[in-house]
XYZ file of N, CA and C in Angstrom:
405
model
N 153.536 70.797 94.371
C 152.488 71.416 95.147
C 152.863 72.872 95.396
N 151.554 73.503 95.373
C 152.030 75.394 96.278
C 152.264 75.533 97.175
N 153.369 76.578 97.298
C 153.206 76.824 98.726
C 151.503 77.897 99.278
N 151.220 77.174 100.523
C 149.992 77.267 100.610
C 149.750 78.703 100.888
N 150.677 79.541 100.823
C 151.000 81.360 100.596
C 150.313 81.650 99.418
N 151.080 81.228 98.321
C 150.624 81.604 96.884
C 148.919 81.207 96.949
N 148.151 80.049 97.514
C 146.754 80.075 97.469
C 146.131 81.266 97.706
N 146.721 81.631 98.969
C 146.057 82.719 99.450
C 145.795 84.348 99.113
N 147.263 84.083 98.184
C 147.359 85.395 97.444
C 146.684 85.464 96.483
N 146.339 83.972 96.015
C 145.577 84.193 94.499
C 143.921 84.327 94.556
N 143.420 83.703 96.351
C 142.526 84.210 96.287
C 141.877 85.355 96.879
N 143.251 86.391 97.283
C 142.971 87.695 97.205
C 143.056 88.573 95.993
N 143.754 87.961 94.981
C 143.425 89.067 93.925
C 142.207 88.567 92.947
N 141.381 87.179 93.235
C 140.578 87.432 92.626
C 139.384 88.066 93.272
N 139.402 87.595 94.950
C 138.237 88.870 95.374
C 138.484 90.633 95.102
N 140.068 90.706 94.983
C 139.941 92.393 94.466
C 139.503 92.744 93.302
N 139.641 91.547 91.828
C 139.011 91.572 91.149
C 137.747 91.441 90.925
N 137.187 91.225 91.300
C 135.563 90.642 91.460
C 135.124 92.450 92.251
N 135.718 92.965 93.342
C 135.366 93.646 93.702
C 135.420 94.586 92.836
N 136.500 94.742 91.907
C 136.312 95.978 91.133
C 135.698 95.784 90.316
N 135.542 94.844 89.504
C 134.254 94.638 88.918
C 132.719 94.783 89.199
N 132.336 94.555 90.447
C 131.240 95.025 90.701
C 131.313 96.809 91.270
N 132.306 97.225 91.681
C 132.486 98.791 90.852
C 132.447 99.216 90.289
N 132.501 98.262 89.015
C 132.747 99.248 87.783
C 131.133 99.051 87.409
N 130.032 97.911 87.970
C 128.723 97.882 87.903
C 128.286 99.074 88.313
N 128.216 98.963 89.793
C 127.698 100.272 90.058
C 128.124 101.682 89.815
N 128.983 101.524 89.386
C 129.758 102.983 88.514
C 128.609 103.265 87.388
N 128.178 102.057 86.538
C 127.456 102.082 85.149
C 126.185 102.934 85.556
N 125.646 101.956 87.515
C 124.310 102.019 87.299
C 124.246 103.571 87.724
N 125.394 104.323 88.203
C 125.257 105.896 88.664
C 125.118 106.316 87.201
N 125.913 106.299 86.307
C 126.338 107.110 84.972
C 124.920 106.379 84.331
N 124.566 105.668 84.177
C 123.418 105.208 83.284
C 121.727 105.288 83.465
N 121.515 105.617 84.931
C 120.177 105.546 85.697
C 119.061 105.979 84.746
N 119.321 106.921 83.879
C 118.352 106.787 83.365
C 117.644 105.817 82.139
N 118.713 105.102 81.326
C 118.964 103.890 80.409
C 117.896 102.926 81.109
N 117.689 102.270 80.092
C 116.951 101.007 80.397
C 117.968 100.018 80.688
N 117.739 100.026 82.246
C 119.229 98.811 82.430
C 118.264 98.226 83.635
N 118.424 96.946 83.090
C 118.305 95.451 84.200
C 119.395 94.575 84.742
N 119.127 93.876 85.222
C 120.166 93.216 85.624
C 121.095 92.712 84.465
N 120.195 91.723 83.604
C 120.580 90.667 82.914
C 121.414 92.136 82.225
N 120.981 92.978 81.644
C 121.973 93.941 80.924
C 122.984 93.976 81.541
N 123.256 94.494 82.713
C 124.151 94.444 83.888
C 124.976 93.459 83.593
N 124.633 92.498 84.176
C 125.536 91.133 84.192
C 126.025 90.948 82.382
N 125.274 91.044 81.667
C 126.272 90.794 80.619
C 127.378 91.886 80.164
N 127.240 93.201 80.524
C 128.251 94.071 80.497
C 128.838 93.385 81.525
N 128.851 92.890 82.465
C 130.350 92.321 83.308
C 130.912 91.059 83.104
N 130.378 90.279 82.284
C 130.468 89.045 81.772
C 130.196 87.991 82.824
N 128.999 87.919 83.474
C 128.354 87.271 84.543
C 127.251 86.767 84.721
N 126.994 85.674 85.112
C 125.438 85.053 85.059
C 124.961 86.160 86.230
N 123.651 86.330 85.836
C 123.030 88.019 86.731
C 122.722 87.144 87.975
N 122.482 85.910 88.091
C 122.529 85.443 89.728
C 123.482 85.603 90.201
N 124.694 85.225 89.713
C 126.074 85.695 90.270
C 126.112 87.081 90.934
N 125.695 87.758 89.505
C 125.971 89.427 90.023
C 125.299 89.981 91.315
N 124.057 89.396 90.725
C 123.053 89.997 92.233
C 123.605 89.303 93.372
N 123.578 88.049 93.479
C 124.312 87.473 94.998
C 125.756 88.721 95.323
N 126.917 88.676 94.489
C 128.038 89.098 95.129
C 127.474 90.698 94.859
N 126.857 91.420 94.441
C 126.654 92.902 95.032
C 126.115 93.003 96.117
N 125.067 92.086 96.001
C 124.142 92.183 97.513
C 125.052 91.799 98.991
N 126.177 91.339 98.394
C 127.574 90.617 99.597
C 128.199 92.141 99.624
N 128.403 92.573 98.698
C 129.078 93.618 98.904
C 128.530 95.337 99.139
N 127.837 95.377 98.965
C 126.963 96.857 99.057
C 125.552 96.817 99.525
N 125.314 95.673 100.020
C 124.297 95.206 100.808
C 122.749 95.810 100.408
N 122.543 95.476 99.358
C 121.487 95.861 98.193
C 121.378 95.116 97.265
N 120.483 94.261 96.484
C 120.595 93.746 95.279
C 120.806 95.142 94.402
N 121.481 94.965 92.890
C 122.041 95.910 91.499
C 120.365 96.482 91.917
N 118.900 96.034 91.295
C 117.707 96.536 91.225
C 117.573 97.763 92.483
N 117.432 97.024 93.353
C 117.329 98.165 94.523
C 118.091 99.012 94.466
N 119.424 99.227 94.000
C 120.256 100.136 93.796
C 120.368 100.855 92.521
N 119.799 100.583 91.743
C 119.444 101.366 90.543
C 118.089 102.428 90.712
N 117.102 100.972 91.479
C 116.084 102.246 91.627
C 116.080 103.588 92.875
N 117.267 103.165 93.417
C 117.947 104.441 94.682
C 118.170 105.411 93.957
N 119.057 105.299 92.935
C 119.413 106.126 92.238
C 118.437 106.958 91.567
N 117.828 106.390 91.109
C 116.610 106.634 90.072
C 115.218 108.015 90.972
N 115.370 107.435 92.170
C 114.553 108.498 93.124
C 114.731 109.504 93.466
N 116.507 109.323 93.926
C 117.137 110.296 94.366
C 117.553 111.249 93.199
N 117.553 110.765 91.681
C 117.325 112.029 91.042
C 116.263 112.625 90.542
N 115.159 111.858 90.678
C 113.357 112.387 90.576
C 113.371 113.348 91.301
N 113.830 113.177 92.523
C 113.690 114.233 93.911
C 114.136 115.203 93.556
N 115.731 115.142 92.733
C 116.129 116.506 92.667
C 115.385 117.454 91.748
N 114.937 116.706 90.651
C 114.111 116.799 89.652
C 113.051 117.538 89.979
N 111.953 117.209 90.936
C 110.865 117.493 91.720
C 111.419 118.601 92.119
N 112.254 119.162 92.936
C 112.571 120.169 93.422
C 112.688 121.366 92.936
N 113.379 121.291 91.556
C 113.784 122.124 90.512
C 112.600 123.022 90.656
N 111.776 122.302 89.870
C 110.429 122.032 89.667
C 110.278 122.390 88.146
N 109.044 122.940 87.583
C 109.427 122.905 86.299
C 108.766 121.274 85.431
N 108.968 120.444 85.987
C 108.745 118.897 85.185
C 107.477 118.414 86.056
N 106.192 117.926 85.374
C 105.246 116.986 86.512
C 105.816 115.885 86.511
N 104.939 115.128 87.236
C 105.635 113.830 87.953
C 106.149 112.455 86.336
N 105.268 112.996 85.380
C 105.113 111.811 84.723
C 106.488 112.167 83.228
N 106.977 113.372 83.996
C 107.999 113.873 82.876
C 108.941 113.463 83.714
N 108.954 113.441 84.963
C 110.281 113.116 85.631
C 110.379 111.551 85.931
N 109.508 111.274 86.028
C 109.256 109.789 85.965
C 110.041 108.985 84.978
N 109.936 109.371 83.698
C 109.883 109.480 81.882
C 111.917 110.153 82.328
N 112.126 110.927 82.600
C 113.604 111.657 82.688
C 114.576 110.785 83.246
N 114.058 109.932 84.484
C 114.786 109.060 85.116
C 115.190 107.625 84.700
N 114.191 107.542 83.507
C 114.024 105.781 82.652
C 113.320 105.083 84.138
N 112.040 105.290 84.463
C 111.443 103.926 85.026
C 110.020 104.222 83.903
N 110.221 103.140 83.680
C 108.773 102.787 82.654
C 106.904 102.931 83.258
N 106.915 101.916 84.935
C 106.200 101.947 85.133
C 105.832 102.852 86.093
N 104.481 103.546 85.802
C 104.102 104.801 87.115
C 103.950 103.965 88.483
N 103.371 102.949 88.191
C 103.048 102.136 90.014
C 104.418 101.741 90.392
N 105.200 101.467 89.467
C 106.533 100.885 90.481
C 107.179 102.530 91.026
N 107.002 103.374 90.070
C 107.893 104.256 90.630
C 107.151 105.203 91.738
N 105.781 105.205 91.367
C 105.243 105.698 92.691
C 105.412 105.049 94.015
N 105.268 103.521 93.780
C 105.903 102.717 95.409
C 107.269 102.728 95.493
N 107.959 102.922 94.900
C 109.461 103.083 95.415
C 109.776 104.302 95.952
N 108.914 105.477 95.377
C 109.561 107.183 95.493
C 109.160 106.914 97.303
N 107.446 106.347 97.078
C 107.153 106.694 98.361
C 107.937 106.063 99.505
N 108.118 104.947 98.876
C 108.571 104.057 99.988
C 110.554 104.425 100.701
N 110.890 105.046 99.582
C 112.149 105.985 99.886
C 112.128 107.230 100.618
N 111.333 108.034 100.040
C 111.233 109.470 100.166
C 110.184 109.172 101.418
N 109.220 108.904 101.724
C 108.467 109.142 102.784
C 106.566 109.843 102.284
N 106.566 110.215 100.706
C 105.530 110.685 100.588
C 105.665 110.522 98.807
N 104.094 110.781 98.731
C 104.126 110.005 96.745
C 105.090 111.209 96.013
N 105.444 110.657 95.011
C 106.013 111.925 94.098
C 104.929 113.320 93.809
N 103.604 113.155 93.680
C 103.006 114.540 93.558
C 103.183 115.256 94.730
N 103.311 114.736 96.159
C 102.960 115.307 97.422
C 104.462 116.343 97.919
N 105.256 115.499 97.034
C 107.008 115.687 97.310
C 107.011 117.332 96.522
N 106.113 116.689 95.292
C 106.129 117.725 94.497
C 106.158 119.368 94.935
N 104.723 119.297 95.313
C 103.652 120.257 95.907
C 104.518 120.708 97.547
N 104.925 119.922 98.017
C 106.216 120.259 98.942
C 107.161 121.055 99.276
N 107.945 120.384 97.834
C 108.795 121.175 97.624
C 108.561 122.650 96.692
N 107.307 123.155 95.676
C 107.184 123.909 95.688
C 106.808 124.736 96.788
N 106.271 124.310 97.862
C 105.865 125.415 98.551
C 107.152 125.885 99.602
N 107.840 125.117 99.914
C 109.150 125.261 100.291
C 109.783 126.366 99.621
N 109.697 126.156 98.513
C 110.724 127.130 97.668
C 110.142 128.576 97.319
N 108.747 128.688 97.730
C 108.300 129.686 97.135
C 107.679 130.659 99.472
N 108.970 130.060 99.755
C 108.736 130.714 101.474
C 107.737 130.241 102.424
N 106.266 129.166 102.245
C 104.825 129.230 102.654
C 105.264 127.837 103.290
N 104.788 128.492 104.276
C 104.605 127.154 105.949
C 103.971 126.090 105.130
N 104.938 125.167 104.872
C 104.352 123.513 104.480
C 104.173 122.766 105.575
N 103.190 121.893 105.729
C 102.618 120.867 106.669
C 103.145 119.762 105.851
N 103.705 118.785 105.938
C 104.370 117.904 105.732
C 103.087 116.361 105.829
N 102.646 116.015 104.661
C 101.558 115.155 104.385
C 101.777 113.991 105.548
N 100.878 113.338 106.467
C 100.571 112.243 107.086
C 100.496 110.913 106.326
């Protein structure tokens, strides 16, 4: 029999493993955001049934992989938007989300206002002129 030490050690290095593994996920989904990546892609780059994956990310970074891809995905539209330079459906297209309705309810539902409004926003921001901030 073990001593009941060694259990405990072994099941700390497989939660450190597991943890770095789902690091090295969300590492992908920063470096990759714009790729066509789903879960199931996800999980098989980590060698994981994607229920697995999604349960222990959502344990650990308190987000399912999806919600956290499409974080990513906004937060560089935004910067995108800002630049300015790109309409919505080039930056849309820049970030890899396929569909305009998902990414219009996510921008808004992140950002606080649709991607054209963010748009028009932030140009006027940048160009000095008292913006009223859409209702």
């Amino acid at each position: 029999m073990c001593h009941p030490a060694w259990r405990q050690a072994r099941i700390a290095a497989l939660r450190t493993d597991g943890l770095a593994l789902l690091r090295r996920v969300r590492d992908r989904i920063d470096r990759e955001h714009a790729l066509p990546l789903d879960v199931e892609a996800l999980a098989r780059g980590a060698g994981m049934p994607p229920g697995h994956l999604s349960r222990a990310f959502r344990m650990a970074y308190g987000t399912s992989p999806y919600a956290y891809l499409m974080r990513r995905r906004v937060e560089r539209a935004a910067a995108l938007l800002r630049q300015g330079g790109l309409g919505v459906a080039e930056v849309r297209s820049a970030v890899g989300c396929p569909s305009p309705g998902v990414f219009d309810a996510r921008f808004t539902e992140l950002v606080g206002m649709s991607p054209g409004a963010y748009r028009r926003h932030a140009a006027g921001a940048a160009e000095g002129r008292p913006v009223r901030r859409p209702a």
